[in-house]
Amino acid sequence: MEDGMSLASRTHRATLWSGADGALRAIFGFAITVVLARLVSPAEFGLMAIVLVFSAVANVFVDSGLSTALIQRQDVGRREESTVFLFNIVVALVAALALSLCAPLIARFFVEPELEGITRLMAVSVVIGAFGSIHTTLLVKTLNFRPLTLATFWSWAISGGVAVLLASNGYGAWSLAWQLVIQLTVSTLLLWVSHRWRPEMIFDRVAFRGLFSFGFHVMAANIVDSLYTRIYSVVIGKIFSAADLGFYTRAQSTQQLPTTLLTNMLNRVALPAFSRTATDKLSLQKAFAKASRMIMFVNLPLMAGLAVTAEPLVVFLFGARWLPVVPLLQVLCLVGAVWPLQVLNVSALLAQGHSRLVLRLEFIKKGVGVLALVIASRYGLLAIAWSQVATAALSYVVNCFYTGRLLEFGAISQLRVLLGIFVSSFIMVAAVWLLGPHVIGGASLQLLVLVPVAAAVYLIASMVFGLSHVREFSRFLRLVLR
């Protein structure tokens, strides 16, 4: 027991609030994107994707893996937290200055003059985000997601409204940039109001070295991951066109909508929960198996359904000018199908303190991914999407190899507990694929028919082939509703 509540109860409640927070981010973000897609051109979306490459890397340096270190270690206090806060602010200011100085070079490299001003605006966002980083970390560590959820609601509602207003007045890519800056500002202010933690002017070098010895490997892994994730934007933006980058990022962001919702919840809940059972291998195995069943019961049919209804969905949401997104989206759904398992495997390794191993694995996986990207870039956007599928499959195998050795729960064990979900999803795809050509009408009518059929077929198949998954998920929903 902990504060009168068991770990299981705390984790379930945290999952609920974390899910609500992620759902709000996904819903607001997607709704805003749907509106902006009709006001902002694919090329302008491409410009914003380029800028996010550099701001994302800057944010990784600001965090330096220290938030993960604070969550993983159970014996830290105000002194260590204040040390990390001061470090984050100083690094954020340095990173923002570096981004501002590099803005003209970035604009010249991509031959897009507008990038200079947008890059400098994104530099400001790096500093704003640093002021709320510790509040977010402490709320995640204590599995207290309610304040984060409320901050998410108001920050996205306000920033989304401003972005739509700016876009409707012809501000293009600038409306996307201002949306992010305003969202971070409102969220940070609300976290400071709702959470009582305040920094002390203390920088403990000994405490910092202890945290950084763990966080350094996480930071390096995150840098590799961030560079790898964003290098697609750099390559496509440089070799192809801003419009092509807009199509690719729209396919990627649409695929990542449900995946991000689920993995954000996993990232926040899995590591704290796994860390508390890290010394008990059997308990950690059971927690891993249960988490994988719960998350894949939702994620796998979502990815399969998204792939099989991609064309009417893209036309309905974004309009016919975004049709080049369809084949890219269908291929990228294969990447999203296994992504939650990647997150769980990494969280299990981190919970056991293997941050150095995670870094080594990131270098291996991303190195192969970059090689695949370089080869695929000669053959077009669709080949680049397939290179991501190949890399995701290899990454899963590599992660599972070490999870199997250290936790005795490798790929075969993980997939065995998910067999019913895979079979049910395959039956759903087959049913929609056979029915689709017979549904005559516009995109909205096709979705109106195909989506309920897909859901019904999946649930029926799940009851036949994976009844334990249905029961487990039903128990979880009843607990959430109570």
Short mmCIF file of C-alpha atoms in Angstrom, two decimals:
data_model
loop_
_atom_site.label_atom_id
_atom_site.label_comp_id
_atom_site.label_asym_id
_atom_site.label_seq_id
_atom_site.Cartn_x
_atom_site.Cartn_y
_atom_site.Cartn_z
CA MET A 1 0.00 0.00 0.00
CA GLU A 2 1.06 3.58 -0.65
CA ASP A 3 -0.95 6.49 0.73
CA GLY A 4 -3.88 4.15 1.28
CA MET A 5 -3.92 3.01 -2.32
CA SER A 6 -2.30 -0.07 -3.88
CA LEU A 7 0.11 0.21 -6.78
CA ALA A 8 -2.45 -1.45 -9.04
CA SER A 9 -5.13 1.09 -8.10
CA ARG A 10 -2.70 3.99 -8.50
CA THR A 11 -1.60 2.65 -11.88
CA HIS A 12 -5.18 2.19 -13.11
CA ARG A 13 -6.11 5.70 -11.99
CA ALA A 14 -2.94 7.07 -13.57
CA THR A 15 -3.75 5.21 -16.78
CA LEU A 16 -7.19 6.84 -16.82
CA TRP A 17 -5.88 10.38 -16.37
CA SER A 18 -2.89 9.83 -18.62
CA GLY A 19 -5.23 8.45 -21.24
CA ALA A 20 -7.48 11.47 -20.84
CA ASP A 21 -4.50 13.79 -21.21
CA GLY A 22 -3.28 11.96 -24.30
CA ALA A 23 -6.80 11.84 -25.72
CA LEU A 24 -7.21 15.59 -25.34
CA ARG A 25 -3.87 16.20 -27.05
CA ALA A 26 -4.80 13.85 -29.86
CA ILE A 27 -8.35 15.13 -30.28
CA PHE A 28 -7.45 18.82 -30.16
CA GLY A 29 -4.37 18.31 -32.29
CA PHE A 30 -6.24 16.31 -34.88
CA ALA A 31 -9.25 18.63 -34.96
CA ILE A 32 -6.99 21.65 -35.41
CA THR A 33 -5.05 19.85 -38.15
CA VAL A 34 -8.23 18.94 -40.00
CA VAL A 35 -9.28 22.60 -40.06
CA LEU A 36 -5.80 23.90 -40.88
CA ALA A 37 -5.35 21.35 -43.69
CA ARG A 38 -8.04 23.24 -45.62
CA LEU A 39 -6.49 26.64 -44.84
CA VAL A 40 -2.74 25.89 -45.05
CA SER A 41 -1.06 24.32 -48.08
CA PRO A 42 0.96 21.05 -47.97
CA ALA A 43 4.12 23.08 -48.71
CA GLU A 44 3.53 25.29 -45.64
CA PHE A 45 3.03 22.21 -43.48
CA GLY A 46 6.34 21.02 -44.92
CA LEU A 47 8.09 24.20 -43.78
CA MET A 48 6.91 23.66 -40.21
CA ALA A 49 8.08 20.05 -40.33
CA ILE A 50 11.59 21.25 -41.22
CA VAL A 51 11.73 23.69 -38.29
CA LEU A 52 10.53 21.02 -35.85
CA VAL A 53 13.61 18.95 -36.71
CA PHE A 54 15.87 21.48 -35.01
CA SER A 55 13.61 22.45 -32.10
CA ALA A 56 13.05 18.77 -31.24
CA VAL A 57 16.79 18.13 -31.01
CA ALA A 58 17.21 21.27 -28.88
CA ASN A 59 14.53 20.00 -26.47
CA VAL A 60 16.37 16.71 -26.06
CA PHE A 61 19.50 18.58 -24.99
CA VAL A 62 17.47 20.69 -22.56
CA ASP A 63 16.05 17.60 -20.85
CA SER A 64 19.35 15.65 -21.07
CA GLY A 65 17.61 12.51 -19.81
CA LEU A 66 17.35 14.03 -16.34
CA SER A 67 13.56 13.81 -16.16
CA THR A 68 13.82 10.04 -16.72
CA ALA A 69 16.52 9.87 -14.03
CA LEU A 70 14.24 11.69 -11.55
CA ILE A 71 11.43 9.25 -12.29
CA GLN A 72 13.61 6.14 -12.13
CA ARG A 73 15.29 7.04 -8.83
CA GLN A 74 13.10 6.91 -5.76
CA ASP A 75 15.44 8.75 -3.32
CA VAL A 76 15.54 12.28 -4.78
CA GLY A 77 14.24 15.47 -3.15
CA ARG A 78 13.93 19.22 -3.61
CA ARG A 79 17.70 19.67 -3.87
CA GLU A 80 18.02 17.33 -6.85
CA GLU A 81 14.85 18.67 -8.46
CA SER A 82 16.06 22.28 -8.21
CA THR A 83 19.42 21.29 -9.64
CA VAL A 84 17.75 19.76 -12.68
CA PHE A 85 15.45 22.77 -13.08
CA LEU A 86 18.35 25.26 -13.13
CA PHE A 87 20.27 23.07 -15.56
CA ASN A 88 17.25 22.89 -17.88
CA ILE A 89 16.82 26.66 -17.95
CA VAL A 90 20.49 27.39 -18.67
CA VAL A 91 20.69 24.79 -21.45
CA ALA A 92 17.40 26.05 -22.92
CA LEU A 93 18.78 29.58 -23.17
CA VAL A 94 21.96 28.32 -24.84
CA ALA A 95 19.98 26.13 -27.25
CA ALA A 96 17.63 29.00 -28.11
CA LEU A 97 20.57 31.28 -28.86
CA ALA A 98 22.17 28.61 -31.05
CA LEU A 99 18.92 28.11 -32.97
CA SER A 100 18.56 31.85 -33.54
CA LEU A 101 22.12 32.15 -34.84
CA CYS A 102 21.64 29.16 -37.15
CA ALA A 103 18.30 30.39 -38.52
CA PRO A 104 19.80 32.09 -41.62
CA LEU A 105 21.86 28.99 -42.42
CA ILE A 106 18.80 26.75 -42.14
CA ALA A 107 16.84 29.03 -44.48
CA ARG A 108 19.64 29.03 -47.06
CA PHE A 109 20.18 25.26 -46.89
CA PHE A 110 16.54 24.52 -47.71
CA VAL A 111 16.20 27.58 -50.01
CA GLU A 112 13.19 28.77 -48.00
CA PRO A 113 13.64 32.38 -46.73
CA GLU A 114 10.56 32.11 -44.49
CA LEU A 115 12.31 29.49 -42.36
CA GLU A 116 14.57 32.10 -40.75
CA GLY A 117 11.85 33.90 -38.82
CA ILE A 118 9.93 30.72 -37.96
CA THR A 119 13.10 29.08 -36.60
CA ARG A 120 13.69 32.04 -34.26
CA LEU A 121 10.12 31.79 -33.01
CA MET A 122 10.66 28.08 -32.30
CA ALA A 123 13.79 28.99 -30.33
CA VAL A 124 11.54 30.91 -27.94
CA SER A 125 9.35 27.82 -27.51
CA VAL A 126 12.37 25.83 -26.28
CA VAL A 127 12.86 28.23 -23.35
CA ILE A 128 9.15 28.33 -22.51
CA GLY A 129 8.95 24.54 -22.39
CA ALA A 130 11.93 24.29 -20.04
CA PHE A 131 10.08 26.24 -17.31
CA GLY A 132 7.40 23.54 -17.05
CA SER A 133 9.59 20.47 -17.41
CA ILE A 134 10.09 19.69 -13.70
CA HIS A 135 6.42 20.14 -12.87
CA THR A 136 5.55 17.65 -15.59
CA THR A 137 8.20 15.19 -14.41
CA LEU A 138 7.06 15.28 -10.77
CA LEU A 139 3.42 14.80 -11.72
CA VAL A 140 4.35 11.82 -13.89
CA LYS A 141 6.53 10.32 -11.15
CA THR A 142 3.71 10.45 -8.61
CA LEU A 143 1.22 9.19 -11.23
CA ASN A 144 -0.79 12.39 -10.75
CA PHE A 145 -2.01 13.21 -14.26
CA ARG A 146 -5.08 15.29 -13.43
CA PRO A 147 -3.27 18.69 -13.47
CA LEU A 148 -1.56 17.73 -16.74
CA THR A 149 -4.91 16.85 -18.28
CA LEU A 150 -6.46 20.18 -17.31
CA ALA A 151 -3.42 22.08 -18.59
CA THR A 152 -3.63 20.16 -21.86
CA PHE A 153 -7.31 21.01 -22.32
CA TRP A 154 -6.96 24.75 -21.90
CA SER A 155 -3.62 25.11 -23.69
CA TRP A 156 -4.78 23.27 -26.79
CA ALA A 157 -8.19 24.95 -26.85
CA ILE A 158 -6.69 28.45 -26.69
CA SER A 159 -3.75 27.84 -29.02
CA GLY A 160 -5.91 25.99 -31.54
CA GLY A 161 -8.37 28.84 -31.74
CA VAL A 162 -5.57 31.34 -32.32
CA ALA A 163 -3.97 29.12 -35.00
CA VAL A 164 -7.21 28.78 -36.96
CA LEU A 165 -7.77 32.54 -36.75
CA LEU A 166 -4.26 33.25 -38.04
CA ALA A 167 -4.51 30.65 -40.82
CA SER A 168 -7.84 32.03 -42.01
CA ASN A 169 -6.13 35.42 -42.36
CA GLY A 170 -3.36 34.05 -44.55
CA TYR A 171 -0.51 33.53 -42.08
CA GLY A 172 0.25 30.02 -43.42
CA ALA A 173 3.18 28.30 -41.70
CA TRP A 174 3.35 31.10 -39.11
CA SER A 175 -0.06 30.04 -37.78
CA LEU A 176 1.35 26.56 -37.09
CA ALA A 177 4.39 28.02 -35.31
CA TRP A 178 2.36 30.39 -33.14
CA GLN A 179 0.03 27.54 -32.20
CA LEU A 180 2.93 25.65 -30.63
CA VAL A 181 4.33 28.69 -28.81
CA ILE A 182 0.95 29.64 -27.33
CA GLN A 183 0.20 26.04 -26.35
CA LEU A 184 3.46 25.73 -24.43
CA THR A 185 3.00 29.12 -22.76
CA VAL A 186 -0.52 28.42 -21.50
CA SER A 187 0.39 24.88 -20.39
CA THR A 188 3.46 26.05 -18.46
CA LEU A 189 1.53 28.82 -16.69
CA LEU A 190 -1.24 26.43 -15.67
CA LEU A 191 1.24 23.88 -14.31
CA TRP A 192 2.87 26.55 -12.14
CA VAL A 193 -0.54 27.60 -10.84
CA SER A 194 -1.83 24.07 -10.14
CA HIS A 195 1.37 22.48 -8.74
CA ARG A 196 2.96 23.83 -5.57
CA TRP A 197 6.52 22.87 -6.41
CA ARG A 198 8.89 25.83 -6.65
CA PRO A 199 12.64 25.69 -7.36
CA GLU A 200 15.31 26.68 -4.89
CA MET A 201 18.43 28.50 -6.09
CA ILE A 202 20.56 25.40 -5.53
CA PHE A 203 22.84 23.58 -7.91
CA ASP A 204 24.25 20.46 -6.28
CA ARG A 205 27.13 19.19 -8.41
CA VAL A 206 27.27 15.83 -6.66
CA ALA A 207 23.54 15.27 -7.14
CA PHE A 208 23.79 16.39 -10.76
CA ARG A 209 26.61 13.96 -11.53
CA GLY A 210 24.62 11.11 -10.01
CA LEU A 211 21.52 11.90 -12.07
CA PHE A 212 23.46 12.68 -15.23
CA SER A 213 25.35 9.38 -15.07
CA PHE A 214 21.99 7.69 -15.69
CA GLY A 215 20.39 10.46 -17.74
CA PHE A 216 23.31 10.84 -20.13
CA HIS A 217 22.62 7.49 -21.76
CA VAL A 218 18.90 8.31 -21.99
CA MET A 219 19.74 11.70 -23.50
CA ALA A 220 22.08 10.17 -26.05
CA ALA A 221 19.44 7.58 -26.95
CA ASN A 222 16.83 10.33 -27.28
CA ILE A 223 19.15 12.42 -29.46
CA VAL A 224 19.71 9.45 -31.74
CA ASP A 225 15.98 8.75 -31.83
CA SER A 226 15.07 12.41 -32.44
CA LEU A 227 17.65 12.85 -35.19
CA TYR A 228 16.58 9.60 -36.79
CA THR A 229 12.88 10.50 -36.62
CA ARG A 230 13.45 13.98 -38.03
CA ILE A 231 16.04 13.03 -40.63
CA TYR A 232 13.18 11.95 -42.85
CA SER A 233 12.02 15.57 -42.91
CA VAL A 234 15.53 16.78 -43.75
CA VAL A 235 16.02 14.27 -46.58
CA ILE A 236 12.56 14.72 -48.08
CA GLY A 237 12.66 18.51 -47.70
CA LYS A 238 16.07 18.70 -49.39
CA ILE A 239 15.80 16.02 -52.11
CA PHE A 240 12.13 16.40 -52.93
CA SER A 241 9.91 19.44 -52.29
CA ALA A 242 8.19 21.14 -49.37
CA ALA A 243 4.86 19.88 -50.75
CA ASP A 244 6.16 16.27 -50.79
CA LEU A 245 7.32 16.73 -47.21
CA GLY A 246 3.85 18.04 -46.35
CA PHE A 247 2.24 14.88 -47.79
CA TYR A 248 4.67 12.60 -45.97
CA THR A 249 4.31 14.35 -42.61
CA ARG A 250 0.52 14.35 -42.99
CA ALA A 251 0.58 10.59 -43.57
CA GLN A 252 2.90 10.13 -40.62
CA SER A 253 0.95 12.35 -38.25
CA THR A 254 -2.36 10.69 -39.20
CA GLN A 255 -0.90 7.25 -38.56
CA GLN A 256 0.63 8.47 -35.32
CA LEU A 257 -2.61 9.96 -33.98
CA PRO A 258 -3.89 6.80 -32.24
CA THR A 259 -0.38 5.45 -31.73
CA THR A 260 0.80 8.65 -30.04
CA LEU A 261 -2.26 8.66 -27.81
CA LEU A 262 -1.50 5.15 -26.61
CA THR A 263 2.29 5.42 -26.41
CA ASN A 264 2.17 8.72 -24.52
CA MET A 265 0.05 6.96 -21.94
CA LEU A 266 2.51 4.05 -21.94
CA ASN A 267 5.57 6.29 -21.63
CA ARG A 268 4.10 8.05 -18.62
CA VAL A 269 2.69 5.04 -16.79
CA ALA A 270 4.90 2.10 -17.82
CA LEU A 271 8.26 3.37 -16.56
CA PRO A 272 7.06 4.47 -13.08
CA ALA A 273 4.98 1.30 -12.70
CA PHE A 274 7.71 -1.03 -14.02
CA SER A 275 10.32 0.70 -11.84
CA ARG A 276 8.39 -0.22 -8.71
CA THR A 277 8.49 -3.94 -9.60
CA ALA A 278 11.94 -3.94 -11.26
CA THR A 279 13.53 -6.13 -8.56
CA ASP A 280 10.87 -8.85 -8.93
CA LYS A 281 11.32 -10.46 -12.36
CA LEU A 282 8.08 -12.46 -12.22
CA SER A 283 6.01 -9.41 -11.27
CA LEU A 284 7.63 -7.39 -14.03
CA GLN A 285 6.87 -10.16 -16.55
CA LYS A 286 3.22 -10.17 -15.53
CA ALA A 287 3.01 -6.37 -15.68
CA PHE A 288 4.63 -6.39 -19.13
CA ALA A 289 2.26 -9.09 -20.45
CA LYS A 290 -0.82 -7.34 -19.11
CA ALA A 291 0.24 -3.94 -20.45
CA SER A 292 0.95 -5.39 -23.90
CA ARG A 293 -2.45 -7.12 -24.06
CA MET A 294 -4.29 -3.99 -22.96
CA ILE A 295 -2.55 -1.65 -25.38
CA MET A 296 -2.46 -3.94 -28.42
CA PHE A 297 -6.13 -4.85 -28.00
CA VAL A 298 -6.80 -1.25 -29.04
CA ASN A 299 -3.78 -0.32 -31.15
CA LEU A 300 -3.63 -3.22 -33.59
CA PRO A 301 -7.24 -2.97 -34.87
CA LEU A 302 -6.91 0.82 -35.02
CA MET A 303 -3.86 0.57 -37.28
CA ALA A 304 -5.44 -2.17 -39.39
CA GLY A 305 -8.69 -0.22 -39.73
CA LEU A 306 -6.85 2.98 -40.57
CA ALA A 307 -4.94 1.25 -43.36
CA VAL A 308 -7.96 -0.39 -44.94
CA THR A 309 -10.11 2.80 -44.88
CA ALA A 310 -7.29 5.22 -45.71
CA GLU A 311 -8.66 6.65 -48.98
CA PRO A 312 -12.16 7.68 -47.85
CA LEU A 313 -10.72 8.88 -44.53
CA VAL A 314 -8.14 11.19 -46.14
CA VAL A 315 -10.69 12.65 -48.57
CA PHE A 316 -13.25 13.15 -45.80
CA LEU A 317 -10.86 14.80 -43.37
CA PHE A 318 -8.39 16.78 -45.49
CA GLY A 319 -9.88 17.05 -48.97
CA ALA A 320 -9.01 15.58 -52.36
CA ARG A 321 -5.77 17.58 -52.72
CA TRP A 322 -4.27 15.37 -50.00
CA LEU A 323 -4.87 12.06 -51.88
CA PRO A 324 -1.10 11.40 -52.32
CA VAL A 325 -1.13 10.74 -48.57
CA VAL A 326 -3.15 7.49 -48.97
CA PRO A 327 -0.49 4.93 -50.03
CA LEU A 328 2.03 6.44 -47.60
CA LEU A 329 -0.46 6.18 -44.75
CA GLN A 330 -1.27 2.56 -45.53
CA VAL A 331 2.38 1.54 -45.41
CA LEU A 332 3.17 3.55 -42.27
CA CYS A 333 0.32 1.85 -40.42
CA LEU A 334 2.54 -1.25 -40.35
CA VAL A 335 5.07 0.79 -38.35
CA GLY A 336 2.40 1.95 -35.91
CA ALA A 337 1.12 -1.58 -35.40
CA VAL A 338 4.21 -2.66 -33.44
CA TRP A 339 5.23 0.67 -31.93
CA PRO A 340 3.61 0.21 -28.47
CA LEU A 341 5.58 -3.01 -28.07
CA GLN A 342 8.77 -1.09 -28.79
CA VAL A 343 7.89 1.36 -26.02
CA LEU A 344 7.14 -1.41 -23.53
CA ASN A 345 10.40 -3.22 -24.24
CA VAL A 346 12.45 -0.05 -23.74
CA SER A 347 10.54 0.85 -20.56
CA ALA A 348 11.21 -2.61 -19.13
CA LEU A 349 14.94 -2.23 -19.78
CA LEU A 350 15.06 1.28 -18.31
CA ALA A 351 13.10 0.18 -15.24
CA GLN A 352 15.85 -2.35 -14.53
CA GLY A 353 18.49 0.40 -14.84
CA HIS A 354 19.88 -0.58 -18.26
CA SER A 355 20.10 2.94 -19.72
CA ARG A 356 23.51 2.22 -21.27
CA LEU A 357 22.11 -0.83 -23.04
CA VAL A 358 19.19 1.22 -24.36
CA LEU A 359 21.68 3.72 -25.80
CA ARG A 360 23.66 0.96 -27.48
CA LEU A 361 20.49 -0.49 -28.99
CA GLU A 362 19.44 2.91 -30.29
CA PHE A 363 22.72 3.29 -32.15
CA ILE A 364 22.30 -0.13 -33.75
CA LYS A 365 18.67 0.37 -34.75
CA LYS A 366 19.01 3.92 -35.99
CA GLY A 367 22.20 3.14 -37.88
CA VAL A 368 20.35 0.49 -39.86
CA GLY A 369 17.43 2.88 -40.31
CA VAL A 370 19.59 5.65 -41.75
CA LEU A 371 21.19 3.21 -44.16
CA ALA A 372 17.74 2.05 -45.27
CA LEU A 373 16.64 5.67 -45.71
CA VAL A 374 19.65 6.56 -47.85
CA ILE A 375 19.00 3.61 -50.14
CA ALA A 376 15.22 4.16 -50.29
CA SER A 377 15.47 7.91 -51.01
CA ARG A 378 16.62 7.07 -54.54
CA TYR A 379 13.27 5.39 -55.28
CA GLY A 380 10.68 7.86 -54.00
CA LEU A 381 8.44 8.58 -51.02
CA LEU A 382 6.75 5.18 -50.94
CA ALA A 383 10.12 3.43 -50.78
CA ILE A 384 11.05 5.65 -47.82
CA ALA A 385 7.86 4.56 -46.05
CA TRP A 386 8.71 0.89 -46.63
CA SER A 387 12.20 1.50 -45.25
CA GLN A 388 10.55 2.57 -41.99
CA VAL A 389 8.60 -0.69 -41.90
CA ALA A 390 11.77 -2.73 -42.33
CA THR A 391 13.54 -0.72 -39.64
CA ALA A 392 10.62 -1.11 -37.20
CA ALA A 393 10.62 -4.89 -37.66
CA LEU A 394 14.36 -5.10 -37.05
CA SER A 395 14.12 -2.79 -34.02
CA TYR A 396 11.49 -4.98 -32.43
CA VAL A 397 13.62 -8.10 -32.89
CA VAL A 398 16.66 -6.36 -31.36
CA ASN A 399 14.68 -5.04 -28.37
CA CYS A 400 13.11 -8.42 -27.72
CA PHE A 401 16.45 -10.17 -27.78
CA TYR A 402 17.60 -8.30 -24.68
CA THR A 403 14.19 -8.38 -23.00
CA GLY A 404 14.31 -12.13 -23.49
CA ARG A 405 17.76 -12.40 -21.92
CA LEU A 406 17.21 -10.04 -18.99
CA LEU A 407 13.50 -10.54 -18.31
CA GLU A 408 12.94 -13.99 -19.88
CA PHE A 409 10.05 -12.53 -21.89
CA GLY A 410 11.26 -12.34 -25.49
CA ALA A 411 9.54 -11.96 -28.85
CA ILE A 412 7.94 -15.42 -28.94
CA SER A 413 6.48 -15.03 -25.45
CA GLN A 414 5.22 -11.53 -26.23
CA LEU A 415 3.58 -12.52 -29.51
CA ARG A 416 2.06 -15.66 -28.02
CA VAL A 417 -0.02 -13.66 -25.54
CA LEU A 418 -1.21 -11.45 -28.43
CA LEU A 419 -2.14 -14.20 -30.91
CA GLY A 420 -5.90 -13.77 -30.51
CA ILE A 421 -5.61 -10.03 -31.16
CA PHE A 422 -3.62 -10.60 -34.37
CA VAL A 423 -6.13 -13.15 -35.67
CA SER A 424 -9.12 -10.93 -34.85
CA SER A 425 -7.51 -7.93 -36.57
CA PHE A 426 -6.77 -9.99 -39.70
CA ILE A 427 -10.38 -11.14 -39.92
CA MET A 428 -11.55 -7.52 -39.56
CA VAL A 429 -9.27 -6.34 -42.40
CA ALA A 430 -10.46 -9.16 -44.67
CA ALA A 431 -14.12 -8.30 -44.02
CA VAL A 432 -13.67 -4.57 -44.75
CA TRP A 433 -11.51 -5.26 -47.81
CA LEU A 434 -14.20 -7.54 -49.27
CA LEU A 435 -17.06 -5.17 -48.43
CA GLY A 436 -15.38 -1.91 -49.48
CA PRO A 437 -15.81 -2.12 -53.30
CA HIS A 438 -19.56 -2.73 -52.85
CA VAL A 439 -20.17 0.47 -50.87
CA ILE A 440 -21.11 3.08 -53.46
CA GLY A 441 -21.11 6.75 -52.51
CA GLY A 442 -18.92 9.50 -51.18
CA ALA A 443 -16.18 9.24 -48.59
CA SER A 444 -18.53 10.03 -45.70
CA LEU A 445 -20.95 7.25 -46.68
CA GLN A 446 -18.14 4.73 -47.07
CA LEU A 447 -16.83 5.53 -43.60
CA LEU A 448 -20.34 5.44 -42.16
CA VAL A 449 -20.71 1.86 -43.38
CA LEU A 450 -17.19 0.45 -43.09
CA VAL A 451 -16.21 1.71 -39.63
CA PRO A 452 -19.14 0.12 -37.72
CA VAL A 453 -18.71 -3.11 -39.69
CA ALA A 454 -15.01 -3.20 -38.84
CA ALA A 455 -15.68 -2.62 -35.15
CA ALA A 456 -18.40 -5.28 -35.01
CA VAL A 457 -16.33 -7.90 -36.83
CA TYR A 458 -13.33 -7.26 -34.60
CA LEU A 459 -15.30 -7.53 -31.37
CA ILE A 460 -17.02 -10.73 -32.48
CA ALA A 461 -13.74 -12.27 -33.62
CA SER A 462 -12.09 -11.22 -30.35
CA MET A 463 -14.74 -13.02 -28.36
CA VAL A 464 -14.01 -16.16 -30.34
CA PHE A 465 -10.21 -16.04 -30.57
CA GLY A 466 -9.18 -13.85 -27.64
CA LEU A 467 -11.89 -14.01 -25.02
CA SER A 468 -9.42 -13.40 -22.19
CA HIS A 469 -8.38 -10.10 -23.80
CA VAL A 470 -12.01 -8.96 -24.02
CA ARG A 471 -12.65 -9.85 -20.39
CA GLU A 472 -9.47 -8.14 -19.22
CA PHE A 473 -10.25 -5.00 -21.17
CA SER A 474 -13.86 -5.02 -19.94
CA ARG A 475 -12.67 -5.23 -16.32
CA PHE A 476 -10.36 -2.30 -16.94
CA LEU A 477 -13.19 -0.21 -18.46
CA ARG A 478 -15.46 -0.99 -15.51
CA LEU A 479 -12.71 0.09 -13.12
CA VAL A 480 -12.21 3.30 -15.11
CA LEU A 481 -15.93 4.08 -15.04
CA ARG A 482 -16.08 3.53 -11.28
#
